[in-house]
Coordinates of C-alpha atoms and ligand atoms in Angstrom, one line a residue:
M19 CA 0.0 0.0 0.0
N20 CA 1.2 3.5 -0.8
T21 CA 0.0 6.7 0.7
D22 CA 0.3 10.2 -0.9
I23 CA 1.0 12.5 2.0
R24 CA 1.7 15.6 0.0
N25 CA -1.5 17.3 1.2
E26 CA -1.3 15.9 4.8
H27 CA 0.2 18.4 7.2
W28 CA 0.8 16.2 10.2
S29 CA 2.0 17.9 13.4
I30 CA 5.0 16.4 15.1
H31 CA 2.8 14.4 17.5
E32 CA 0.7 13.1 14.6
W33 CA 4.0 12.1 12.9
Q34 CA 5.0 10.3 16.0
N35 CA 1.8 8.1 15.9
Q36 CA 2.3 7.4 12.2
I37 CA 5.9 6.3 12.6
D38 CA 5.0 4.2 15.6
E39 CA 2.3 2.4 13.6
L40 CA 4.6 1.9 10.6
L41 CA 7.4 0.5 12.8
E42 CA 5.0 -2.0 14.3
V43 CA 3.9 -3.4 11.0
S44 CA 7.2 -3.4 9.2
D45 CA 6.4 -6.6 7.3
Q46 CA 3.7 -4.9 5.2
P47 CA 5.0 -2.6 2.6
H48 CA 3.5 0.8 3.0
A49 CA 5.3 3.7 1.4
L50 CA 4.7 7.3 2.1
F51 CA 5.1 9.6 -0.9
N52 CA 5.7 13.3 -0.4
I53 CA 6.2 14.2 -4.0
N54 CA 5.5 17.7 -5.5
E55 CA 3.7 16.6 -8.6
D56 CA 3.2 20.3 -9.6
D57 CA 6.9 20.7 -10.1
T58 CA 7.8 19.5 -13.6
R59 CA 11.5 20.0 -13.3
E60 CA 13.8 17.0 -13.5
Y61 CA 15.4 16.1 -10.2
D62 CA 18.9 17.4 -9.8
A63 CA 19.6 14.5 -7.4
I64 CA 18.1 11.5 -5.8
F65 CA 19.5 10.9 -2.4
L66 CA 19.3 7.2 -1.7
G67 CA 19.2 7.1 2.0
G68 CA 17.6 9.8 4.2
G69 CA 20.1 9.8 7.1
A70 CA 22.0 12.9 8.2
G71 CA 23.9 13.0 4.9
G72 CA 20.9 12.6 2.7
R73 CA 18.8 15.0 4.7
F74 CA 21.4 17.8 5.0
G75 CA 22.5 17.3 1.4
S76 CA 18.9 17.6 0.3
A77 CA 18.2 20.7 2.4
Y78 CA 21.3 22.4 0.9
L79 CA 20.5 21.4 -2.6
R80 CA 16.9 22.6 -2.2
A81 CA 18.2 25.9 -0.6
M82 CA 20.4 26.4 -3.7
G83 CA 17.3 26.2 -5.9
G84 CA 17.7 22.6 -6.9
R85 CA 15.1 19.8 -6.9
Q86 CA 15.8 16.7 -4.8
L87 CA 14.2 13.5 -3.8
I88 CA 15.1 11.4 -0.7
I89 CA 14.3 7.7 -0.8
E90 CA 14.5 6.1 2.7
R91 CA 13.7 2.5 3.8
W92 CA 12.8 3.5 7.3
P93 CA 9.5 5.5 8.0
F94 CA 11.5 8.5 9.1
L95 CA 14.4 10.7 8.2
G96 CA 17.6 11.1 10.2
G97 CA 19.0 7.6 9.8
S98 CA 20.8 5.5 12.3
C99 CA 21.8 8.4 14.6
P100 CA 18.4 8.8 16.3
H101 CA 17.3 5.2 15.7
N102 CA 20.1 3.1 17.1
A103 CA 23.5 4.9 17.2
C104 CA 24.4 8.4 18.5
V105 CA 21.2 9.2 20.3
P106 CA 21.0 6.0 22.4
H107 CA 24.7 6.1 22.9
H108 CA 24.4 9.6 24.4
L109 CA 21.6 8.5 26.6
F110 CA 23.6 5.6 27.9
S111 CA 26.7 7.8 28.4
E112 CA 24.7 10.3 30.3
C113 CA 23.4 7.5 32.6
A114 CA 27.0 6.3 33.1
A115 CA 28.1 9.8 34.2
E116 CA 25.0 10.1 36.5
L117 CA 25.6 6.7 38.0
M118 CA 29.3 7.3 38.5
L119 CA 28.5 10.5 40.4
Q120 CA 25.8 8.8 42.4
R121 CA 28.1 5.9 43.4
T122 CA 31.1 8.1 44.1
M123 CA 29.1 10.4 46.4
A124 CA 27.1 7.6 48.0
G125 CA 26.0 8.5 51.5
R126 CA 27.1 12.1 51.2
L127 CA 24.8 15.1 50.8
W128 CA 21.6 13.8 49.3
F129 CA 23.2 10.9 47.4
Q130 CA 21.8 7.4 48.0
D131 CA 24.1 4.6 48.8
L132 CA 24.2 2.4 45.8
T133 CA 26.8 0.0 47.2
G134 CA 25.9 -3.4 45.8
V135 CA 23.0 -2.1 43.9
V136 CA 22.7 -3.2 40.3
T137 CA 20.5 -0.9 38.2
S138 CA 18.5 -2.0 35.2
I139 CA 19.9 -1.9 31.7
K140 CA 16.6 -2.9 30.2
D141 CA 14.8 0.1 31.8
V142 CA 17.1 2.5 30.1
V143 CA 16.8 0.7 26.8
D144 CA 13.0 0.9 27.3
V145 CA 13.2 4.6 28.0
F146 CA 15.1 5.0 24.7
R147 CA 12.7 2.8 22.7
K148 CA 9.6 4.6 24.1
G149 CA 11.0 8.1 23.2
R150 CA 13.0 7.5 20.0
V151 CA 10.2 8.4 17.6
G152 CA 10.2 11.9 19.1
P153 CA 13.3 13.0 17.1
H154 CA 12.2 10.9 14.1
A155 CA 8.9 12.8 14.0
I156 CA 10.7 16.2 14.2
M157 CA 12.9 15.2 11.2
N158 CA 9.9 14.2 9.1
Y159 CA 8.0 17.3 10.0
Q160 CA 10.9 19.7 9.6
S161 CA 11.9 18.2 6.3
K162 CA 8.4 18.4 4.8
E163 CA 6.9 21.5 6.3
Q164 CA 9.9 23.7 6.9
L165 CA 12.6 22.6 4.4
D166 CA 10.2 21.7 1.6
L167 CA 12.0 18.5 0.8
E168 CA 10.5 15.7 -1.3
Y169 CA 10.7 12.2 0.0
V170 CA 9.5 8.7 -0.1
L171 CA 9.6 6.9 3.2
N172 CA 9.3 3.3 4.4
A173 CA 10.3 1.7 1.2
E174 CA 13.5 0.2 0.0
G175 CA 14.9 1.9 -3.2
T176 CA 16.5 -0.2 -5.9
I177 CA 19.2 1.3 -8.1
I178 CA 18.4 0.7 -11.7
D179 CA 21.2 2.8 -13.3
P180 CA 23.1 6.0 -12.4
H181 CA 20.0 8.1 -13.1
T182 CA 17.2 5.9 -12.0
V183 CA 15.9 4.4 -8.7
E184 CA 12.8 2.3 -8.3
V185 CA 10.8 2.5 -5.1
A186 CA 7.4 1.0 -4.2
G187 CA 6.5 0.4 -7.8
R188 CA 7.5 3.8 -9.2
R189 CA 10.6 4.8 -11.0
F190 CA 12.3 8.2 -10.4
K191 CA 14.9 9.8 -12.6
A192 CA 17.5 12.4 -11.7
K193 CA 20.6 14.0 -13.2
N194 CA 22.6 12.6 -10.3
L195 CA 22.4 9.9 -7.7
V196 CA 23.8 10.5 -4.2
L197 CA 24.3 7.3 -2.2
G198 CA 23.9 7.7 1.5
L199 CA 23.2 4.1 2.4
G200 CA 25.1 4.1 5.7
A201 CA 26.8 1.2 7.5
R202 CA 25.9 -1.7 9.7
A203 CA 27.4 -3.3 12.8
Q204 CA 30.2 -5.8 12.1
M205 CA 29.5 -9.1 13.9
L206 CA 31.6 -11.9 15.2
T207 CA 31.9 -15.1 13.2
C208 CA 33.3 -17.5 15.8
P209 CA 31.2 -20.5 16.9
G210 CA 28.2 -19.5 18.9
A211 CA 28.1 -15.9 17.7
H212 CA 24.5 -16.4 16.5
L213 CA 23.2 -17.0 20.1
K214 CA 20.7 -14.8 21.8
G215 CA 22.2 -12.4 24.3
I216 CA 25.1 -11.3 22.1
F217 CA 24.3 -7.8 21.0
S218 CA 25.6 -5.0 18.8
Y219 CA 24.6 -1.3 19.2
E220 CA 21.9 -2.1 16.6
S221 CA 20.4 -5.2 18.1
L222 CA 20.6 -4.0 21.7
V223 CA 17.9 -1.4 21.3
E224 CA 15.7 -3.6 19.1
D225 CA 16.0 -7.0 20.9
L226 CA 16.9 -6.7 24.5
D227 CA 13.9 -8.3 26.3
Y228 CA 15.4 -9.5 29.6
E229 CA 17.4 -8.0 32.4
P230 CA 21.0 -9.0 31.9
G231 CA 22.7 -10.7 34.8
N232 CA 25.6 -9.4 36.8
T233 CA 28.5 -10.1 34.4
V234 CA 29.0 -8.4 31.0
V235 CA 31.6 -9.2 28.4
V236 CA 32.3 -6.4 26.0
I237 CA 34.3 -7.2 22.9
G238 CA 36.3 -4.5 21.1
G239 CA 38.4 -1.6 22.3
S240 CA 37.3 1.5 20.5
K241 CA 34.6 4.1 20.8
T242 CA 31.4 1.9 20.6
A243 CA 32.7 -0.8 22.9
V244 CA 34.0 1.6 25.5
E245 CA 30.9 3.9 25.5
Y246 CA 28.5 1.0 26.0
G247 CA 30.8 -0.9 28.3
C248 CA 31.2 2.1 30.6
F249 CA 27.4 2.3 30.9
F250 CA 27.1 -1.4 31.7
N251 CA 29.9 -1.0 34.4
A252 CA 28.1 2.0 35.9
T253 CA 25.0 -0.1 36.4
G254 CA 27.0 -2.1 38.9
R255 CA 27.9 -5.1 36.8
R256 CA 31.2 -6.8 36.5
T257 CA 32.4 -5.6 33.1
I258 CA 35.2 -7.3 31.2
F259 CA 36.6 -5.8 28.0
V260 CA 38.1 -8.3 25.6
V261 CA 40.4 -6.4 23.3
R262 CA 42.3 -8.2 20.6
T263 CA 45.1 -5.6 20.6
E264 CA 45.1 -2.6 22.9
L265 CA 42.3 -0.5 24.4
L266 CA 41.7 3.0 23.1
K267 CA 44.5 3.2 20.6
L268 CA 42.7 6.1 19.0
I269 CA 43.6 8.4 21.8
H270 CA 47.2 9.1 20.8
D271 CA 48.3 11.3 23.6
L272 CA 49.6 8.7 26.1
E273 CA 49.0 10.7 29.2
T274 CA 45.4 11.4 28.3
R275 CA 44.9 7.8 27.3
G276 CA 46.5 6.7 30.6
F277 CA 44.2 9.0 32.6
V278 CA 41.1 7.7 30.7
I279 CA 42.0 4.1 31.3
D280 CA 43.0 4.6 34.9
R281 CA 39.6 6.1 35.6
M282 CA 37.9 3.2 33.9
K283 CA 39.9 0.7 36.0
E284 CA 39.1 2.7 39.1
Q285 CA 35.4 2.1 38.3
G286 CA 36.2 -1.6 38.4
I287 CA 36.4 -2.3 34.7
E288 CA 38.5 -5.3 33.8
I289 CA 40.6 -4.9 30.6
W290 CA 41.9 -8.1 28.9
E291 CA 44.2 -6.9 26.1
G292 CA 45.7 -9.2 23.6
S293 CA 42.6 -11.4 24.0
E294 CA 40.1 -12.9 21.6
V295 CA 36.9 -14.8 21.9
E296 CA 37.2 -18.5 20.8
H297 CA 33.6 -19.5 21.2
F298 CA 30.3 -19.0 23.0
T299 CA 28.4 -21.8 24.7
D300 CA 24.6 -22.3 24.6
N301 CA 22.5 -22.5 27.8
G302 CA 20.4 -25.2 26.0
H303 CA 17.7 -22.7 24.9
G304 CA 19.7 -20.8 22.3
H305 CA 21.0 -18.2 24.7
V306 CA 24.6 -17.5 25.5
A307 CA 25.8 -19.1 28.7
S308 CA 29.5 -18.5 28.7
V309 CA 32.4 -17.1 26.7
Q310 CA 35.7 -18.9 26.1
I311 CA 38.4 -16.3 25.7
R312 CA 42.0 -16.8 24.6
T313 CA 44.1 -14.5 26.8
P314 CA 47.9 -14.1 27.0
D315 CA 47.6 -16.2 30.2
G316 CA 45.7 -19.0 28.6
I317 CA 42.0 -19.8 28.1
Q318 CA 39.5 -18.2 30.4
T319 CA 35.8 -19.0 30.7
V320 CA 33.4 -16.3 31.7
H321 CA 29.8 -17.2 32.6
T322 CA 27.4 -14.5 31.4
D323 CA 24.1 -14.1 29.7
F324 CA 25.0 -10.7 28.1
V325 CA 27.7 -9.9 25.6
F326 CA 28.2 -6.7 23.7
A327 CA 30.3 -6.5 20.6
G328 CA 31.5 -3.1 19.4
L329 CA 33.6 -4.2 16.4
G330 CA 33.2 -1.3 14.0
E331 CA 30.9 -0.9 11.0
T332 CA 30.8 -2.2 7.4
P333 CA 29.5 0.3 4.8
N334 CA 26.3 -0.9 2.9
S335 CA 28.1 -0.7 -0.4
E336 CA 26.9 -4.0 -2.0
M337 CA 24.0 -2.8 -4.2
A338 CA 26.0 0.1 -5.6
S339 CA 29.0 -2.1 -6.3
K340 CA 26.9 -4.8 -7.9
V341 CA 24.5 -2.7 -10.0
L342 CA 26.7 0.4 -10.8
G343 CA 30.2 -1.0 -10.4
V344 CA 31.3 1.8 -8.1
K345 CA 34.9 1.2 -6.8
I346 CA 35.1 -0.1 -3.3
G347 CA 38.0 0.0 -0.8
A348 CA 39.4 -2.6 1.5
K349 CA 36.8 -2.0 4.2
N350 CA 33.8 -2.1 1.8
E351 CA 33.7 1.7 1.7
V352 CA 32.7 3.4 -1.5
L353 CA 35.7 5.3 -2.8
V354 CA 35.1 9.0 -3.6
N355 CA 37.2 11.9 -4.6
P356 CA 37.2 15.3 -2.7
Q357 CA 34.1 16.2 -4.6
L358 CA 32.4 13.1 -3.2
Q359 CA 32.1 11.6 -6.7
T360 CA 32.4 7.8 -7.0
S361 CA 34.2 6.1 -9.9
V362 CA 30.9 6.2 -11.8
P363 CA 29.9 9.5 -13.5
H364 CA 26.9 11.3 -11.9
V365 CA 27.1 9.0 -8.8
Y366 CA 28.1 10.5 -5.5
A367 CA 28.5 8.9 -2.1
I368 CA 28.4 10.4 1.4
G369 CA 28.3 9.7 5.1
D370 CA 29.2 6.3 6.7
L371 CA 29.1 4.7 3.2
I372 CA 32.4 6.3 2.4
G373 CA 34.2 4.9 5.5
G374 CA 35.6 6.4 8.7
P375 CA 35.4 8.6 10.5
M376 CA 31.7 7.6 10.8
E377 CA 30.8 10.8 12.6
M378 CA 27.8 13.0 12.3
F379 CA 29.8 16.0 11.1
K380 CA 31.0 14.0 8.2
A381 CA 27.6 12.7 7.3
R382 CA 26.0 16.1 7.3
K383 CA 29.0 17.9 5.7
S384 CA 29.7 15.4 3.0
G385 CA 26.0 15.5 2.1
T386 CA 26.0 19.3 1.7
Y387 CA 29.3 19.2 -0.2
A388 CA 27.9 16.7 -2.7
A389 CA 24.9 19.0 -3.1
R390 CA 27.0 22.0 -3.6
H391 CA 29.1 20.3 -6.3
I392 CA 26.0 19.1 -8.0
M393 CA 24.7 22.7 -8.0
G394 CA 27.9 23.8 -9.7
E395 CA 30.0 25.0 -6.8
E396 CA 33.7 24.2 -6.6
I397 CA 34.3 22.3 -3.3
A398 CA 36.9 19.9 -1.9
Y399 CA 36.0 17.9 1.1
D400 CA 38.7 16.5 3.5
P401 CA 37.4 14.4 6.3
Q402 CA 40.8 13.4 7.6
D403 CA 41.2 16.4 9.8
W404 CA 38.7 16.9 12.7
P405 CA 38.5 17.4 16.5
D406 CA 37.4 14.1 18.0
F407 CA 35.5 12.9 21.1
M408 CA 34.1 9.8 22.8
H409 CA 32.6 8.9 26.1
T410 CA 33.8 6.8 28.9
H411 CA 32.0 7.8 32.1
Y412 CA 33.4 11.1 31.1
E413 CA 33.5 13.1 27.9
V414 CA 36.9 12.7 26.2
S415 CA 37.8 15.3 23.6
W416 CA 40.9 15.9 21.7
M417 CA 42.2 17.9 18.8
G418 CA 45.5 18.3 16.9
L419 CA 48.7 16.5 18.0
S420 CA 49.5 14.3 20.9
E421 CA 52.3 15.5 23.1
E422 CA 54.5 12.7 21.6
A423 CA 53.8 13.7 18.0
A424 CA 54.3 17.4 18.8
R425 CA 57.7 16.7 20.4
A426 CA 58.7 14.7 17.3
Q427 CA 57.6 17.5 15.0
Y428 CA 58.7 20.6 16.9
E429 CA 62.0 21.5 18.7
N430 CA 60.4 22.9 21.9
I431 CA 57.0 22.0 23.2
I432 CA 55.3 23.7 26.1
T433 CA 52.4 22.2 28.0
I434 CA 49.8 23.7 30.1
K435 CA 48.1 21.1 32.3
M436 CA 45.4 20.8 34.9
P437 CA 46.0 19.3 37.4
P438 CA 49.6 20.6 37.1
D439 CA 52.6 18.3 37.4
T440 CA 53.3 18.3 41.2
P441 CA 54.1 15.7 43.8
D442 CA 50.4 16.0 44.8
G443 CA 49.5 14.1 41.7
L444 CA 45.8 14.2 40.9
D445 CA 44.6 14.9 44.4
V446 CA 44.1 18.6 43.9
A447 CA 40.9 20.5 43.5
L448 CA 41.2 21.4 39.9
P449 CA 40.0 21.2 37.2
A450 CA 36.7 22.3 38.5
S451 CA 33.8 23.5 36.3
D452 CA 30.2 22.7 35.5
R453 CA 29.5 19.0 36.2
T454 CA 32.8 18.5 38.0
M455 CA 32.3 20.8 41.0
L456 CA 31.2 18.0 43.4
Y457 CA 34.2 15.9 42.3
A458 CA 36.6 18.8 42.7
F459 CA 35.4 19.3 46.3
L460 CA 34.8 15.7 47.4
E461 CA 36.9 13.5 45.1
P462 CA 39.4 15.7 43.4
R463 CA 41.2 13.0 41.5
M464 CA 38.0 12.4 39.6
S465 CA 37.5 16.0 38.4
G466 CA 39.3 15.4 35.1
F467 CA 42.4 16.2 33.2
Q468 CA 43.4 18.6 30.5
K469 CA 46.4 19.5 28.5
L470 CA 47.2 22.2 26.0
I471 CA 50.3 21.6 23.7
I472 CA 52.1 24.7 22.3
D473 CA 55.0 25.0 19.9
E474 CA 57.3 27.4 21.7
A475 CA 58.8 29.0 18.6
S476 CA 55.6 30.0 16.9
R477 CA 53.6 30.2 20.2
R478 CA 50.9 28.2 18.3
V479 CA 48.5 25.8 19.9
V480 CA 49.2 22.4 18.2
G481 CA 47.1 20.1 20.3
A482 CA 44.6 20.0 23.2
H483 CA 43.1 17.1 25.2
H484 CA 40.4 17.0 27.8
V485 CA 38.8 14.4 30.0
G486 CA 35.8 15.8 31.9
Y487 CA 32.6 17.4 30.9
G488 CA 31.7 20.3 28.7
A489 CA 34.7 20.7 26.4
K490 CA 33.3 19.0 23.3
D491 CA 31.5 22.1 22.0
S492 CA 34.4 24.5 22.5
F493 CA 36.8 22.1 20.9
Q494 CA 34.9 22.3 17.6
Y495 CA 35.5 26.0 17.4
L496 CA 39.0 26.0 18.9
Y497 CA 40.0 23.5 16.3
Q498 CA 39.1 25.7 13.5
L499 CA 41.1 28.5 15.1
M500 CA 44.0 26.2 15.7
K501 CA 44.1 25.2 12.0
Q502 CA 44.3 28.9 11.2
G503 CA 47.3 29.3 13.5
L504 CA 45.8 30.1 17.0
T505 CA 48.6 31.3 19.4
I506 CA 48.7 31.1 23.2
D507 CA 48.4 34.9 23.1
Q508 CA 45.2 34.9 21.1
L509 CA 43.8 32.1 23.2
G510 CA 44.6 34.1 26.3
D511 CA 42.9 37.1 24.9
M512 CA 39.5 35.4 24.5
D513 CA 36.7 35.8 27.0
E514 CA 35.9 32.8 29.0
L515 CA 32.5 32.2 30.5
F516 CA 33.7 31.3 34.0
L517 CA 34.0 28.5 35.1
N518 CA 35.3 27.6 31.7
P519 CA 35.4 23.8 31.2
T520 CA 38.7 23.7 29.4
H521 CA 40.5 26.3 31.6
F522 CA 42.7 26.9 28.6
I523 CA 41.8 30.5 28.2
Q524 CA 42.5 31.5 31.7
L525 CA 45.7 29.5 31.9
S526 CA 46.9 30.8 28.6
R527 CA 46.3 34.3 29.8
L528 CA 48.6 33.6 32.8
R529 CA 51.4 32.5 30.5
A530 CA 50.8 34.7 27.5
G531 CA 52.8 37.6 28.9
H532 CA 56.0 35.5 29.0
R533 CA 58.4 36.2 26.1
K534 CA 60.0 32.8 26.9
L535 CA 57.2 30.4 27.4
K536 CA 57.2 27.9 30.3
N537 CA 55.2 24.9 31.2
L538 CA 52.3 25.4 33.6
Ligands
NAP626 P1 36.3 1.0 15.3 O1 36.8 2.3 15.7 O2 36.4 0.6 13.9 O3 37.0 -0.1 16.2 C1 36.7 -1.5 16.1 C2 37.1 -2.2 17.3 O4 36.7 -3.5 17.2 C3 38.6 -2.2 17.5 O5 38.9 -2.2 18.9 C4 39.0 -3.6 16.9 O6 40.1 -4.1 17.5 C5 37.8 -4.4 17.3 N1 37.5 -5.5 16.4 C6 37.2 -5.4 15.1 N2 36.9 -6.7 14.6 C7 37.1 -7.5 15.6 C8 37.0 -8.9 15.8 N3 36.7 -9.7 14.8 N4 37.3 -9.5 17.0 C9 37.7 -8.7 18.0 N5 37.8 -7.4 18.0 C10 37.5 -6.8 16.8 O7 34.7 0.8 15.7 P2 33.7 1.5 16.6 O8 34.2 1.9 17.9 O9 32.5 0.6 16.5 O10 33.4 2.8 15.7 C11 32.8 2.7 14.4 C12 32.7 4.1 13.7 O11 31.7 4.8 14.4 C13 34.0 4.9 13.8 O12 34.2 5.5 12.6 C14 33.7 5.9 15.0 O13 34.3 7.1 14.8 C15 32.2 6.0 15.0 N6 31.7 6.2 16.3 C16 31.8 7.4 17.0 C17 31.4 7.5 18.3 C18 31.7 8.8 19.0 O14 31.3 8.9 20.2 N7 32.3 9.8 18.5 C19 30.8 6.5 18.9 C20 30.7 5.2 18.3 C21 31.1 5.1 17.0 P3 41.6 -3.8 17.1 O15 41.8 -2.3 17.0 O16 42.3 -4.3 18.3 O17 41.9 -4.5 15.9
KPC627 C1 18.2 14.6 18.0 C2 19.2 14.8 17.0 O1 19.5 15.9 16.6 C3 19.8 13.6 16.4 S1 19.0 13.0 15.0 C4 19.7 14.0 13.7 C5 19.4 13.5 12.4 S2 19.8 14.6 11.2 O2 19.2 16.0 11.6 O3 19.2 14.2 9.9 O4 21.2 14.8 11.1

């Protein structure tokens, strides 16, 4: 069944109900067509996939006077971010931070004593499931009523050729095709990997229908594994990370990485590096009962009914490769040039489909850059350079060079650190700022860590690292300034909204007067 919704003007709440119903009966095809039949222009682009890349690319193309069409298999726009990726991850990470605070402050002030209390994972997953169509509805409403985008929802599009896509029995033609087909969780292949109770970020929010027991095995050592694993740990469960090489290799600054890992260990997380799962055993009812793990010290068996695998993502490039013959890289990513063009003329690719970093900024920005190129602008997109972040129980943000890389590249490196290097170690009451005040006063060693790295000769900031709360947003702007050559003097001349979460402005101001820079 297809429904023409062009003349429906559903409110956000009405959209919520529609999406809920469509998600419930996903086995019956029911496409929603929002096509402007009065517009006789040829489409400038069909965006196959209505995630962040397709939606932002469409909005930009439309804003530039072009005509676009999004085709999306889910009954909503916005893609995996609000459905099973960044939004639930942020919810879980917020819970991890709240629970760590609660457990750390137990018995003090108004904090309950949670000693020995294991909180529900399923309840938080249920909170997410119950609320997730809220953002979905906003995306559909905004795209139709405010951005004037054309779209077909809840129907899988099939690529026919570089100018044609078929969806729900109709064929649409466009001058260009923009592929934004996303990526999917990579799964284990060892014996028993099919058992119930072994989750990815995707299946966790779809399938969790029981309360996990008190031991969790997390496989993987990068962002997804760590973010979810820290949440499971914060609920009070024994949490074991099984990492085949090393944990958090992506945080290059060794001191920052060390601080992050030490705080994870302090929370009781067990980290088994150089270890791999050999197989899972069945409890007799198709559910995981134990995990056999090959560690440097021999085989270990962990009894658990709950395993989480954060093994990275595989781009959904199969259809484009098979039908169009677009060139694919070693990790299944669609290869593109800086104009986001694939190897096939008139076919662009954006977002997670073109490989890492699979970050929201890249999805949205690559979509808009493809749109701009289609509309005749000269653009060159370079996603290799970006400020980065992830969550443990904290927010961890970094930009530019690690101290080690900076020392290798420049003759003299100055660092500004909080807490400073003194015999007192971490047990001092700084850094303190929003969301770390209670730690600063009651458990100083947990209030965070920050480091600014400066090339002495040019006085330029070449790297910054932060573990705490609140720095993520400022790093996005500081990074742009840093790329333009931000000096300690300019940083020290900015106005900080006190208490400033990075402290870098105030600390730079203290040092900026020095002709000969010194560590702080
Ligand atoms: P990732 O960064 O690609 O890392 C994959 C992890 O899984 C690595 O630790 C890897 O181990 C391990 N691994 C892969 N295959 C394995 C196997 N067969 N057996 C055991 N371990 C295996 O993956 P991710 O953390 O899932 O992130 C995926 C993408 O999403 C990235 O582009 C990331 O930027 C993005 N993301 C971002 C955030 C954020 O907060 N900014 C959050 C989640 C995801 P080795 O390294 O030891 O080989
Ligand atoms: C709630 C939220 O902003 C996350 S969902 C964003 C999807 S999109 O606007 O299409 O990038």
